JSON list of C-alpha atoms in Angstrom, two decimals:
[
{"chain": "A", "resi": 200, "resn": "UNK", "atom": "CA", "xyz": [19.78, 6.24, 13.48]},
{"chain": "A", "resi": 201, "resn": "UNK", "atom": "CA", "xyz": [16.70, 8.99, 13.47]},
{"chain": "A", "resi": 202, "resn": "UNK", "atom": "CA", "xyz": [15.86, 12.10, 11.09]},
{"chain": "A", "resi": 203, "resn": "UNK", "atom": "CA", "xyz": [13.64, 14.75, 11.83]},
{"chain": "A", "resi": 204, "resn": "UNK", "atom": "CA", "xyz": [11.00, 16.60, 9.41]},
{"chain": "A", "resi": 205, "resn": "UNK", "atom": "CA", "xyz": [8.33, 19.67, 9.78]},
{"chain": "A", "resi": 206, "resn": "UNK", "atom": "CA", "xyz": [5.51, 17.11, 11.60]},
{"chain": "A", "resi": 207, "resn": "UNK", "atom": "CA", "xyz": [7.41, 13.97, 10.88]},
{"chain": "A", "resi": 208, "resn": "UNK", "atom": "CA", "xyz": [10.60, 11.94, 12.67]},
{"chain": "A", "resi": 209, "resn": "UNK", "atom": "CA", "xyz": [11.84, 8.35, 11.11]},
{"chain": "A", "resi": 210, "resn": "UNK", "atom": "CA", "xyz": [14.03, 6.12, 13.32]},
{"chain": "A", "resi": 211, "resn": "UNK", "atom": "CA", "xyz": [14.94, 2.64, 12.77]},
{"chain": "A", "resi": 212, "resn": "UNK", "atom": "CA", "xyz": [17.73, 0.17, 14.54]},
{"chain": "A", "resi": 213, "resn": "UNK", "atom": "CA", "xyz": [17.32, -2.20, 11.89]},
{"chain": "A", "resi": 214, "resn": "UNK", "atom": "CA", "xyz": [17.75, -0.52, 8.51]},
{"chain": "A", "resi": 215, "resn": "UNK", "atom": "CA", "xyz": [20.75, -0.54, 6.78]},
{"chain": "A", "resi": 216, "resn": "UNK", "atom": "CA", "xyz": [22.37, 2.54, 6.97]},
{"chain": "A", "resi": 217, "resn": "UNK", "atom": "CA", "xyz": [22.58, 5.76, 8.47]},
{"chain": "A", "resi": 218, "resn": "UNK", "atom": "CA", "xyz": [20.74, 6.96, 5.20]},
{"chain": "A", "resi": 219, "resn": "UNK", "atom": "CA", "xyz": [17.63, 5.57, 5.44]},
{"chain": "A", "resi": 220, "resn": "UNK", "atom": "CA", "xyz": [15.67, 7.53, 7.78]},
{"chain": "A", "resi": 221, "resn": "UNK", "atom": "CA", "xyz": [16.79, 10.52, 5.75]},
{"chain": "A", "resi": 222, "resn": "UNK", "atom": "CA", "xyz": [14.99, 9.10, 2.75]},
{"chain": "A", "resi": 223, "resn": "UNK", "atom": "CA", "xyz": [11.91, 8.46, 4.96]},
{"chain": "A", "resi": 224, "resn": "UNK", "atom": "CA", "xyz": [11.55, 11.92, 6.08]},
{"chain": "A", "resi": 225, "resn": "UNK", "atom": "CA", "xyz": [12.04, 13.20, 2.16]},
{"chain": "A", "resi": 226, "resn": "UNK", "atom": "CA", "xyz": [9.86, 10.75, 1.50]},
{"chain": "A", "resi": 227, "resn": "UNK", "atom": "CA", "xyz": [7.31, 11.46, 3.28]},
{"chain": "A", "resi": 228, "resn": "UNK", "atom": "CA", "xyz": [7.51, 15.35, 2.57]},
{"chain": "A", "resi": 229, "resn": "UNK", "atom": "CA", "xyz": [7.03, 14.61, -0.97]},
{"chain": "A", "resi": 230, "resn": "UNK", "atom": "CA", "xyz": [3.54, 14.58, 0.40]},
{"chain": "A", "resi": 231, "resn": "UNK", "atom": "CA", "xyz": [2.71, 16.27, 3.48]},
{"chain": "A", "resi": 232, "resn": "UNK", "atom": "CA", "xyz": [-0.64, 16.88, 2.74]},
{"chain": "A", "resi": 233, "resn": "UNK", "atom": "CA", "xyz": [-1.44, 13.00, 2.73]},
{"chain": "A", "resi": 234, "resn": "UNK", "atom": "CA", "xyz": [-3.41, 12.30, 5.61]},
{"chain": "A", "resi": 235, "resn": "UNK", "atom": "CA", "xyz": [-2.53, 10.30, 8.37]},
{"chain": "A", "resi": 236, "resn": "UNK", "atom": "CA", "xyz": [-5.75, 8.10, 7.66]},
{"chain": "A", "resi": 237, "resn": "UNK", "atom": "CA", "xyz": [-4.40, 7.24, 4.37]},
{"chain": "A", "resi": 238, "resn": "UNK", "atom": "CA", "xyz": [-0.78, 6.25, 5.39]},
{"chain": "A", "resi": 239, "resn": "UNK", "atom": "CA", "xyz": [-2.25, 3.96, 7.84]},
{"chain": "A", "resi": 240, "resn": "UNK", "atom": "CA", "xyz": [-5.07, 2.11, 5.43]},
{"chain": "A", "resi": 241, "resn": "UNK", "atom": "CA", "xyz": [-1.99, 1.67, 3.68]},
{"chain": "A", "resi": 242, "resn": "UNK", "atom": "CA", "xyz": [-0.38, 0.01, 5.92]},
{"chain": "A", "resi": 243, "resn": "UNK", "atom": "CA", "xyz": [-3.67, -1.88, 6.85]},
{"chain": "A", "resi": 244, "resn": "UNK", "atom": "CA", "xyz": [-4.06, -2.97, 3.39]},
{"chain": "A", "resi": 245, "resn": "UNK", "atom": "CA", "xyz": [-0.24, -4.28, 3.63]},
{"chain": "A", "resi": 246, "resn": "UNK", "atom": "CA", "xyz": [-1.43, -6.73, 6.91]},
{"chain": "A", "resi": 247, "resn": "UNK", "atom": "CA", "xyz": [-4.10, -7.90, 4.62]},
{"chain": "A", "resi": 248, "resn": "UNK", "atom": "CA", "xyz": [-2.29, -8.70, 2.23]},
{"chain": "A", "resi": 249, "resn": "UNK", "atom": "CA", "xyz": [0.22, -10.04, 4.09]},
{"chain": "A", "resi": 250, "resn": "UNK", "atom": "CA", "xyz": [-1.75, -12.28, 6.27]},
{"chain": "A", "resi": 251, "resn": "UNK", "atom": "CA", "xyz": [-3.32, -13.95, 3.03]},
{"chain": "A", "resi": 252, "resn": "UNK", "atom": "CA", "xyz": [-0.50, -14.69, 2.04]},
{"chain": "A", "resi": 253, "resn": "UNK", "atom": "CA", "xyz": [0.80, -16.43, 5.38]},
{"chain": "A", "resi": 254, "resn": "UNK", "atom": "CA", "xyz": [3.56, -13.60, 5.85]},
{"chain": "A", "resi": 255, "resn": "UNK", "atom": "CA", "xyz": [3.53, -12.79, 9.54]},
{"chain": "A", "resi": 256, "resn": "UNK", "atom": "CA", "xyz": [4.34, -8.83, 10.37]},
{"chain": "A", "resi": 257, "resn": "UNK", "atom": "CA", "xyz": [3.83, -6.58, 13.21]},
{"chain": "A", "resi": 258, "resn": "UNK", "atom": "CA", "xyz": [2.69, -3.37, 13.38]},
{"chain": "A", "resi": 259, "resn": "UNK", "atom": "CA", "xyz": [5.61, -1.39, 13.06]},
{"chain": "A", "resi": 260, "resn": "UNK", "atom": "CA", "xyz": [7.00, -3.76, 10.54]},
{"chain": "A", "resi": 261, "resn": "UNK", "atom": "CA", "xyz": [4.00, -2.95, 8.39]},
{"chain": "A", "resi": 262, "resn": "UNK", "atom": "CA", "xyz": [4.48, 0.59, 9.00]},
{"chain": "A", "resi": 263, "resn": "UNK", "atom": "CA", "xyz": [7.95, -0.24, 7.53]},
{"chain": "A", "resi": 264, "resn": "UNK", "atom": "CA", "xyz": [7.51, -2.00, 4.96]},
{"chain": "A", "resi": 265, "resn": "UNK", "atom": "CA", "xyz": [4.57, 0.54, 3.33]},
{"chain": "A", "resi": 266, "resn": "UNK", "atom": "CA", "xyz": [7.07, 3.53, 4.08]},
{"chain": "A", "resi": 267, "resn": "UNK", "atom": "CA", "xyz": [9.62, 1.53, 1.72]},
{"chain": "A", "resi": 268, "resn": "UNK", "atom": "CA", "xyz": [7.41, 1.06, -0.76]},
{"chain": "A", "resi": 269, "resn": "UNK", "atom": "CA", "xyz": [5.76, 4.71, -0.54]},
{"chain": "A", "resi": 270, "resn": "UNK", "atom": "CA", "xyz": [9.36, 5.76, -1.22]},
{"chain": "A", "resi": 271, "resn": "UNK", "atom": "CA", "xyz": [8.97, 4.45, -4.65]},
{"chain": "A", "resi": 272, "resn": "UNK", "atom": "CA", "xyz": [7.04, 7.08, -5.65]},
{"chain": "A", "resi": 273, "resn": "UNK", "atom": "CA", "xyz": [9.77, 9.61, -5.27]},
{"chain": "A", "resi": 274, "resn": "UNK", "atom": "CA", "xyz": [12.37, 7.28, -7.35]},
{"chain": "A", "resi": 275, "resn": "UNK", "atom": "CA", "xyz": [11.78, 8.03, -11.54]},
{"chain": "A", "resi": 276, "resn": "UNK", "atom": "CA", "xyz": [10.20, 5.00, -12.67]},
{"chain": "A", "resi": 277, "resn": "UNK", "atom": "CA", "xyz": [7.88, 3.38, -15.02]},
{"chain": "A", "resi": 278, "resn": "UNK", "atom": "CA", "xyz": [3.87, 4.59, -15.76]},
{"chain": "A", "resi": 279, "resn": "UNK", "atom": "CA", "xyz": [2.54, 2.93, -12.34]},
{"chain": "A", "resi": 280, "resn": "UNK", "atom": "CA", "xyz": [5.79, 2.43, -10.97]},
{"chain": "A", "resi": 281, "resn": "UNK", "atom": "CA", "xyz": [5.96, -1.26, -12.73]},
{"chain": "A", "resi": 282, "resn": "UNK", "atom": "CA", "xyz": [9.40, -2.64, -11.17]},
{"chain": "A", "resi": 283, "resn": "UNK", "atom": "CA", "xyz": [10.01, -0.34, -8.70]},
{"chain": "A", "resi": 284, "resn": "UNK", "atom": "CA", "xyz": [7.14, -1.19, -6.63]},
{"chain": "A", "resi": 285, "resn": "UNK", "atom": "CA", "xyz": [8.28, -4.88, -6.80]},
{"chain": "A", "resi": 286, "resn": "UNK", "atom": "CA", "xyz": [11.64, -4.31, -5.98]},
{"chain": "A", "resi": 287, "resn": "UNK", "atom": "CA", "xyz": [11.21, -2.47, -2.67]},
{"chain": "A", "resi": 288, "resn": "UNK", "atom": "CA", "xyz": [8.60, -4.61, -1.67]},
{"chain": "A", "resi": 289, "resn": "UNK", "atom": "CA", "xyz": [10.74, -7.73, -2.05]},
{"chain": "A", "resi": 290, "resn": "UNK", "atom": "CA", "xyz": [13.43, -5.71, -0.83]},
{"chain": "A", "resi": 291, "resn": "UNK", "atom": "CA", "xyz": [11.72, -4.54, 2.31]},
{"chain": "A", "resi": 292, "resn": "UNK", "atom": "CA", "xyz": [10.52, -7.55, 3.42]},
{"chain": "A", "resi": 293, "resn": "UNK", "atom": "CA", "xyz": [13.96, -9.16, 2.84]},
{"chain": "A", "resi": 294, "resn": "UNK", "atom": "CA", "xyz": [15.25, -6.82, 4.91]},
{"chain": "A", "resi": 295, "resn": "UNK", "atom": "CA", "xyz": [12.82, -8.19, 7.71]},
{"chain": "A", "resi": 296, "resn": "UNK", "atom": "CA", "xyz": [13.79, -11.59, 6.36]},
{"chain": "A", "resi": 297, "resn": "UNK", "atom": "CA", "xyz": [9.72, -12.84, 7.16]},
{"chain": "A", "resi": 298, "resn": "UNK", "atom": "CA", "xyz": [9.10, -14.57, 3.79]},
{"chain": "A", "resi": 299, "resn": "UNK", "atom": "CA", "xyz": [10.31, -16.49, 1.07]},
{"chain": "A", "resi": 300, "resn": "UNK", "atom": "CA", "xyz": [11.35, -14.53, -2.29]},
{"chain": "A", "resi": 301, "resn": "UNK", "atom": "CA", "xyz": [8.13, -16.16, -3.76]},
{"chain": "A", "resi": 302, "resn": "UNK", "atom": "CA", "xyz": [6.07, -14.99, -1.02]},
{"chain": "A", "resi": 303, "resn": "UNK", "atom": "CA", "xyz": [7.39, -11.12, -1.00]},
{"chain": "A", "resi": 304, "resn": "UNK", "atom": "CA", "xyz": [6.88, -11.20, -5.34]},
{"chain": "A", "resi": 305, "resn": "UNK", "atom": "CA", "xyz": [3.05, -12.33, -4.22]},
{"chain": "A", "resi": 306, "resn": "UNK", "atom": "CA", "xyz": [2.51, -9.74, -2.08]},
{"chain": "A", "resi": 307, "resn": "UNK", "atom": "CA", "xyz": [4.42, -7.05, -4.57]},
{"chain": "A", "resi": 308, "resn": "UNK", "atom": "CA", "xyz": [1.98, -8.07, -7.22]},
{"chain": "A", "resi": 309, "resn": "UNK", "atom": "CA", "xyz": [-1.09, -8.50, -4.92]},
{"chain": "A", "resi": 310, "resn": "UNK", "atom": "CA", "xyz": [-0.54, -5.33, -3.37]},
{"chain": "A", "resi": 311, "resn": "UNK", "atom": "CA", "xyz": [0.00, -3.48, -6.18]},
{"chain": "A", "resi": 312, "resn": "UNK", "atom": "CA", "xyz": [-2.42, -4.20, -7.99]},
{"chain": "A", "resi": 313, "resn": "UNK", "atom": "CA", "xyz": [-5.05, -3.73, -4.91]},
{"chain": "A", "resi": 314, "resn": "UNK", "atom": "CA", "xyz": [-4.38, 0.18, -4.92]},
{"chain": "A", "resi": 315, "resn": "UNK", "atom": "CA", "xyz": [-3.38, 0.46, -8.78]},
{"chain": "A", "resi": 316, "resn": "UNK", "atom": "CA", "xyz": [-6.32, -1.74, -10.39]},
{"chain": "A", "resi": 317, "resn": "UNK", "atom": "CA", "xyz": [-9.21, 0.14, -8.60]},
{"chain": "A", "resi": 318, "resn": "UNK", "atom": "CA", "xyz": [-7.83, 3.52, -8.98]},
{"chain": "A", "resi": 319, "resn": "UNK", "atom": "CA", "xyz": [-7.31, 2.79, -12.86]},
{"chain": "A", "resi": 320, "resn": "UNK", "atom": "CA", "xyz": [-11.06, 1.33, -13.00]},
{"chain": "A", "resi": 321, "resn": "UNK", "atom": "CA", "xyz": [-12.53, 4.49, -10.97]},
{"chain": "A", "resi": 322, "resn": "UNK", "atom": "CA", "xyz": [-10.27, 7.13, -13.39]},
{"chain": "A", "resi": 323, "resn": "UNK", "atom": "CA", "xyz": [-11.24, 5.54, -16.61]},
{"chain": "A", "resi": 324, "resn": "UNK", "atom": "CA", "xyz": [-14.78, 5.23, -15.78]},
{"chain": "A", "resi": 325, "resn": "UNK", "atom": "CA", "xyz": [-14.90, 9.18, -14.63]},
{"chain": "A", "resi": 326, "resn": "UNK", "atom": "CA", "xyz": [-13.33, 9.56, -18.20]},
{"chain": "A", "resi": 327, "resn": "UNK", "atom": "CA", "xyz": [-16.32, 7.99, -19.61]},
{"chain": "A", "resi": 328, "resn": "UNK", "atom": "CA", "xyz": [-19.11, 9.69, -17.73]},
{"chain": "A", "resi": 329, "resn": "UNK", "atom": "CA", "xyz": [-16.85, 12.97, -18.65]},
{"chain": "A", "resi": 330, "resn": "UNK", "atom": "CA", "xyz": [-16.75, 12.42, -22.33]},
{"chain": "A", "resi": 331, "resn": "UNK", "atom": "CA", "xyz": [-20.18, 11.35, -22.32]},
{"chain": "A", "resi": 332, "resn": "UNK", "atom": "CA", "xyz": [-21.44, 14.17, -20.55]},
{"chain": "A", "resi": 333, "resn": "UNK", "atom": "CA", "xyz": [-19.90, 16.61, -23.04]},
{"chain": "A", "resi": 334, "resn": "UNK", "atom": "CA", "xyz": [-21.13, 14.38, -26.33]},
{"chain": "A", "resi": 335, "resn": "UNK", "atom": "CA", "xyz": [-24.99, 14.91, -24.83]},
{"chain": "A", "resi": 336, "resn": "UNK", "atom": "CA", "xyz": [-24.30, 18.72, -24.62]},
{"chain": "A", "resi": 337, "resn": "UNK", "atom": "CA", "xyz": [-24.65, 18.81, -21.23]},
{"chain": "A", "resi": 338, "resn": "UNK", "atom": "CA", "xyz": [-23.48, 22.02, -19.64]},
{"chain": "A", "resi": 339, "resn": "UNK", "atom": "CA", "xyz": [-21.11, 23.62, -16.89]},
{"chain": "A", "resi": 340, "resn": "UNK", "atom": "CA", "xyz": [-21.95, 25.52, -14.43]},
{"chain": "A", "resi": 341, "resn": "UNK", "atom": "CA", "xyz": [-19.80, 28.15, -16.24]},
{"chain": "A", "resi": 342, "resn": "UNK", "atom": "CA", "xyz": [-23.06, 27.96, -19.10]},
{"chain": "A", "resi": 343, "resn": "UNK", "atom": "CA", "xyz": [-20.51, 26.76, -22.14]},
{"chain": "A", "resi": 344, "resn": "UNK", "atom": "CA", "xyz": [-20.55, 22.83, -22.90]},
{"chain": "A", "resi": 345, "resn": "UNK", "atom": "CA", "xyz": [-17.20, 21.58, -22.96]},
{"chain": "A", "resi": 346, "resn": "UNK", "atom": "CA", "xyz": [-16.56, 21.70, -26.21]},
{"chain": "A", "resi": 347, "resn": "UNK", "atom": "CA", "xyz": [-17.29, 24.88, -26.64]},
{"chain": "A", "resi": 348, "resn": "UNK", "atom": "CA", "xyz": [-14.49, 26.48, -24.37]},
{"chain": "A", "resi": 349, "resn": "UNK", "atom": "CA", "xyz": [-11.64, 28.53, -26.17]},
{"chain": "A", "resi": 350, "resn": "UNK", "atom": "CA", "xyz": [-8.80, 26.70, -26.75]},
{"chain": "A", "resi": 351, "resn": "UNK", "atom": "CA", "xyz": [-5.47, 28.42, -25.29]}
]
């Protein structure tokens, strides 16, 4: 089966149902500002991941997998999509049936935390420089410091 999006198709032969490339396309509108660049590191960082882990893929099932996975994000879930993530990982490489349930929980976990760990770290340490920036007085380029703004 195949769907079509503004910019975007999804086809598949070996997905599950009819459905599927539906939720791709949605999926992927969620955010069609994303670049192309970054849906494909993402996928890089998948191989990686994969291949340290002795999990074999090819490119396309890469592309897969990281396009179930990036479907997650839509789905309600936990702060940092804790669970989720997991489950469509394992899911998604079950589906390709090219690891052991161990292996696809490893490279849940291991790929998770490869996007999610850094991107905490950078956020809480731009928090920091923020908060101490405002402590020293420093200003904005609007002249106030920001604790002197108007609160709404």
């Amino acid at each position: 089966g195949g769907a079509e999006g503004p910019n975007c198709v999804a086809i598949g032969n070996i997905l599950e149902n009819d459905l599927v490339p539906k939720a791709m396309i949605d999926g992927f509108m969620e955010k069609p500002a994303a670049h192309l660049a970054d849906r494909l590191l993402r996928a890089l960082a998948a191989g990686l991941v994969c291949r340290s882990l002795g999990i074999s893929l090819s490119p396309i099932e890469l592309v897969f997998v990281t396009a179930v996975i990036n479907l997650g994000v839509v789905i309600p879930s936990s702060p940092g999509f804790i669970g989720t993530y997991q489950w469509l990982a394992v899911q998604s490489l079950a589906a390709l049936d090219v690891a052991t349930r161990e292996q696809a929980l490893a490279f849940s976990l291991a790929l998770h935390a490869a996007w999610y760990v850094p991107t905490t770290l950078i956020g809480g340490i731009a928090v920091l420089f923020r908060v101490a920036r405002r402590r020293s007085g420093v200003t904005s380029a609007s002249g106030t410091r920001g604790y002197d703004r108007p609160r709404a």
